[in-house]
Coordinates of C-alpha atoms in Angstrom, one line a residue:
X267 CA -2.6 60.5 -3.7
X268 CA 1.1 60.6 -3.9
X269 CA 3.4 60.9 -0.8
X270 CA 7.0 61.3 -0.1
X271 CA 9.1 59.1 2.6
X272 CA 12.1 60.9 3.6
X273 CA 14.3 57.9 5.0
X274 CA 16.8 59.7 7.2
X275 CA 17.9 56.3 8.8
X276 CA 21.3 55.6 8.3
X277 CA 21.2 51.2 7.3
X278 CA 24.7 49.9 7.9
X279 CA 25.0 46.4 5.9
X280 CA 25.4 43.8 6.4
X281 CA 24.6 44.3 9.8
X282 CA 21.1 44.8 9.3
X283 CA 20.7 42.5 6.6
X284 CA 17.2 41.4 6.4
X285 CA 15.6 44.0 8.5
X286 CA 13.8 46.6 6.2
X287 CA 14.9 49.9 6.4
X288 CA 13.1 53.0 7.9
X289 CA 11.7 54.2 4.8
X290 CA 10.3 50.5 4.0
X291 CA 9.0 50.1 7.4
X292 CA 6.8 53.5 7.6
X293 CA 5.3 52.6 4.0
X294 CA 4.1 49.4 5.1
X295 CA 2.7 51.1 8.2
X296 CA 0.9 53.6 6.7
X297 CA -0.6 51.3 3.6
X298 CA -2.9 49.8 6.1
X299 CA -4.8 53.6 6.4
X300 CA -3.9 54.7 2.7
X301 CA -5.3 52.5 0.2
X302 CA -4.6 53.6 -4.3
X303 CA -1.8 56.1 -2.2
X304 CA 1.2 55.8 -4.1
X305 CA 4.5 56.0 -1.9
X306 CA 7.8 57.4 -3.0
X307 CA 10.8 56.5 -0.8
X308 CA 13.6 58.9 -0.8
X309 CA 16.9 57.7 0.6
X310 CA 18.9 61.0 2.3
X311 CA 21.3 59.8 4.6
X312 CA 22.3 57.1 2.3
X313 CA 22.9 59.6 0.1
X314 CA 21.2 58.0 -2.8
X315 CA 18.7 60.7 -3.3
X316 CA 18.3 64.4 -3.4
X317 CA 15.1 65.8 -1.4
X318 CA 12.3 66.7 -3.7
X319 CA 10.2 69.4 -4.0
X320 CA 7.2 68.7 -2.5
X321 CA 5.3 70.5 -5.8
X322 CA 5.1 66.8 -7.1
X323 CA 3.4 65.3 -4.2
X324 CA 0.3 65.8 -1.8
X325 CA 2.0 64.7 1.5
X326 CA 5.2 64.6 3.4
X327 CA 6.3 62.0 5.5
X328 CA 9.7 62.9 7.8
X329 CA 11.3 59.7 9.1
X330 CA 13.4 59.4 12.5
X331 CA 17.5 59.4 12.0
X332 CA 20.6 58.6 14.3
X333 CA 21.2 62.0 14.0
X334 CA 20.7 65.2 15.9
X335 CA 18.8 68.4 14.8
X336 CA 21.7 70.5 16.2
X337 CA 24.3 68.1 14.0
X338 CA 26.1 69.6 10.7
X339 CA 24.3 67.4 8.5
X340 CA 24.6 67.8 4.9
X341 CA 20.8 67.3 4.2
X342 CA 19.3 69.4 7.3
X343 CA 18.9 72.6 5.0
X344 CA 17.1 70.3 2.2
X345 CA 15.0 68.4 5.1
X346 CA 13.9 72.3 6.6
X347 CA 13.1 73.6 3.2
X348 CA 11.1 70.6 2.4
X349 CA 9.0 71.7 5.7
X350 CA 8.5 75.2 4.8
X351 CA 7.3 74.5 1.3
X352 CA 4.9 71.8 2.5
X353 CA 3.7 74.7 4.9
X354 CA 3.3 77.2 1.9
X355 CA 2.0 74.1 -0.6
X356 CA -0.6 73.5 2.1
X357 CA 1.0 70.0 2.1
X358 CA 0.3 67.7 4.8
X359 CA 3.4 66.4 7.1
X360 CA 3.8 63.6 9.4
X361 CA 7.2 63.6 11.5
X362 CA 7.9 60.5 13.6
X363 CA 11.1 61.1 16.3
X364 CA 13.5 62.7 14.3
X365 CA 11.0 63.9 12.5
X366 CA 9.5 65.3 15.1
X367 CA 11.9 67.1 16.4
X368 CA 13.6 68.9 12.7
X369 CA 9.2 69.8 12.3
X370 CA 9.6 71.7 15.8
X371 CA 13.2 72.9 15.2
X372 CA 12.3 74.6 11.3
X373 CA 8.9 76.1 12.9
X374 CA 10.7 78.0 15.9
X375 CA 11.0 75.2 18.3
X376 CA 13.7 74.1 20.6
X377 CA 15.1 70.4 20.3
X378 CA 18.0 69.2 23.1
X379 CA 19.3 65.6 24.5
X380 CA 17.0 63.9 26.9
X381 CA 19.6 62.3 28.6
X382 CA 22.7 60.8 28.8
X383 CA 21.4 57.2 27.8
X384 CA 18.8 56.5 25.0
X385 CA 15.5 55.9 25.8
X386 CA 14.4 53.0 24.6
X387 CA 11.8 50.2 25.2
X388 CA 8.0 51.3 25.7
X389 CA 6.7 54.5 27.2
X390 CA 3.4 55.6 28.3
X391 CA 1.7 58.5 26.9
X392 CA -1.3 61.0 27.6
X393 CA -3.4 62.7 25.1
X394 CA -5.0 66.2 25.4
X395 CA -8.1 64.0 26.4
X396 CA -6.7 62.1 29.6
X397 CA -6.3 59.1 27.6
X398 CA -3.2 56.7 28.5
X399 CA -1.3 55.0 25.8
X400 CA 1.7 53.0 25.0
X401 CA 4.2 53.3 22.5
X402 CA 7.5 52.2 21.2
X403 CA 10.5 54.8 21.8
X404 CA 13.9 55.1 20.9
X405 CA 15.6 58.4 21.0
X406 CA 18.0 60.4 22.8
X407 CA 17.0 63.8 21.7
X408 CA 13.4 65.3 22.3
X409 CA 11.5 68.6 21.9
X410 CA 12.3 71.0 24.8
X411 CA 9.7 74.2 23.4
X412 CA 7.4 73.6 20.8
X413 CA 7.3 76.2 18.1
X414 CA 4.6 79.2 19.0
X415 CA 2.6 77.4 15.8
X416 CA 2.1 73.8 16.8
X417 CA -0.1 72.6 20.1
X418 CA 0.7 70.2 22.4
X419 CA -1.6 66.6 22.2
X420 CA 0.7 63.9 23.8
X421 CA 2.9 64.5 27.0
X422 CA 4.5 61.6 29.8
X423 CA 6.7 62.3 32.5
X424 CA 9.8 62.4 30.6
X425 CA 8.8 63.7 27.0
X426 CA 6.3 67.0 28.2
X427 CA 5.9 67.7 24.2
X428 CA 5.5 64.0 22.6
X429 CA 3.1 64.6 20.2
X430 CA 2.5 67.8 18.5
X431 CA -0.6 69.5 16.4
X432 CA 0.1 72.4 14.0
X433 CA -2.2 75.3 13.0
X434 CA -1.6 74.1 9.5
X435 CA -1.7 70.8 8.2
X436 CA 0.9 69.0 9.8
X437 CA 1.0 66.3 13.0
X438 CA 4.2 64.2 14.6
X439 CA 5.2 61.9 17.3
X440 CA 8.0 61.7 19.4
X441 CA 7.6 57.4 19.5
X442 CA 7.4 55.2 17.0
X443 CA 4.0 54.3 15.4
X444 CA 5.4 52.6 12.6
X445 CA 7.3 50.0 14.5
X446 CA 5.9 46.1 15.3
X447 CA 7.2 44.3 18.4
X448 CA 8.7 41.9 15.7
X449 CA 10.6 44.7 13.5
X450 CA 12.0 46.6 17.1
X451 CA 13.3 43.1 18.3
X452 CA 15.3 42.1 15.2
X453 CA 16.8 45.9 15.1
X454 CA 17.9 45.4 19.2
X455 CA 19.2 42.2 18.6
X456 CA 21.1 43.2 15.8
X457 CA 22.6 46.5 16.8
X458 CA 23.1 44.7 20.9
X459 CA 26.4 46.0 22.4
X460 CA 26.8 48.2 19.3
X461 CA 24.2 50.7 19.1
X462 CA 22.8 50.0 22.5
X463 CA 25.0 48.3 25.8
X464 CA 24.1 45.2 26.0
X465 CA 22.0 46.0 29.7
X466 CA 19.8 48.9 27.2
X467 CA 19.2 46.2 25.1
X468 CA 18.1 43.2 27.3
X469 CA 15.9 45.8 29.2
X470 CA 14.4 47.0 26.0
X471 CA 13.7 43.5 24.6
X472 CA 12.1 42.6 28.3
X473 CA 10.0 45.6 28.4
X474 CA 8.4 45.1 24.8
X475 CA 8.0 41.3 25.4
X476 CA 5.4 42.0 28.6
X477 CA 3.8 44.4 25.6
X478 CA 2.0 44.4 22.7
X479 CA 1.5 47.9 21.1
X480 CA -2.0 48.2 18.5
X481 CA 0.0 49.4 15.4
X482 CA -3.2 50.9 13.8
X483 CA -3.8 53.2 16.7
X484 CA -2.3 56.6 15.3
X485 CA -3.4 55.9 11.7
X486 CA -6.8 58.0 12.1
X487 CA -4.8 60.6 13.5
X488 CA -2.5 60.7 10.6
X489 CA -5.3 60.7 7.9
X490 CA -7.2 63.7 9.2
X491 CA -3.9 66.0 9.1

């Protein structure tokens, strides 16, 4: 099985120097579940790679970004065309925040800011079954109206369309599965007072130190799309 990582994470250096980037971090995730998977990393807002056509691989895998959905991005087009051949392919997709919200966007969704601030730290989340989770977060956009073709599994008080099911082989998450308590500390600590106030920060940090998240739990979930 061969799948494509599109790492839509912008890594300012040296800044983050010694903290893996996006693409890195969502490959190491997902190796736990996929085992003699191959993973292809493509870096597109570093600019270092063009978006390929998803004829070469079995699955797509959308990453989160600093950007916006309603942003003039010079890769959005690619991203959205990637989607919509993976759709025709039959290709599976996995979209985690960012990617999330440029799935529901391309398939007739609507994606706005959530808020003034970002939300960051840990959220609780409920399935379609009643069952209560927690997960990492950071984002300031979110899904407003999922697209007429994907269903709604995951919801909390703040993010009604977290998690979302398509009628075609394709799944994605608002929060951040891929993330370790380790990884999300060394990213606040490094971007403190410069992607985040310095207040977001210490209250993110506090929040996921009184938390540990299983970083397993949405790899079954991911395997059957």
């Amino acid at each position: 099985m061969k799948i494509a990582i599109l790492d839509l994470t912008r890594h300012p250096l040296p800044l983050l120097s010694g903290i893996p980037r996006a693409g890195e971090c969502i490959e190491d995730w997902l190796s736990q579940g996929f085992s003699d998977t191959k993973f292809e990393i493509f870096d597109i807002a570093g600019g270092m790679d063009q978006v390929p056509s998803m004829r070469n691989f079995d699955a797509l895998v959308v990453s989160g970004s600093e950007r916006s959905v309603y942003d003039d991005i010079s890769w959005h087009d690619d991203v959205s065309h990637a989607l919509h051949e993976s759709r025709e392919l039959g290709k599976p997709i996995f979209g985690i925040c960012f990617g999330h919200q440029i799935m529901a966007s391309t398939f007739g969704g609507e994606v706005r800011r959530s808020s003034r601030d970002d939300c960051v730290g840990i959220k609780k989340f409920v399935n379609s079954d009643g069952y209560a989770f927690n997960r990492f977060v950071w984002h300031h956009d979110q899904v407003t109206r999922p697209p007429d073709c994907a269903t709604v599994v995951a919801s909390s008080d703040y993010c009604p369309f977290a998690s979302l099911e398509y009628n075609f082989p394709a799944f994605s998450v608002q929060y951040h599965p891929e993330f370790d308590k380790k990884y999300f500390e060394k990213l606040l600590l490094a971007g403190d007072g410069i992607f985040l106030s310095s207040k977001q920060t210490q209250q993110a940090l506090k929040e996921i130190s009184r938390d540990n998240v299983p970083r397993d739990a949405d790899l079954k979930k991911v395997r059957r799309v």
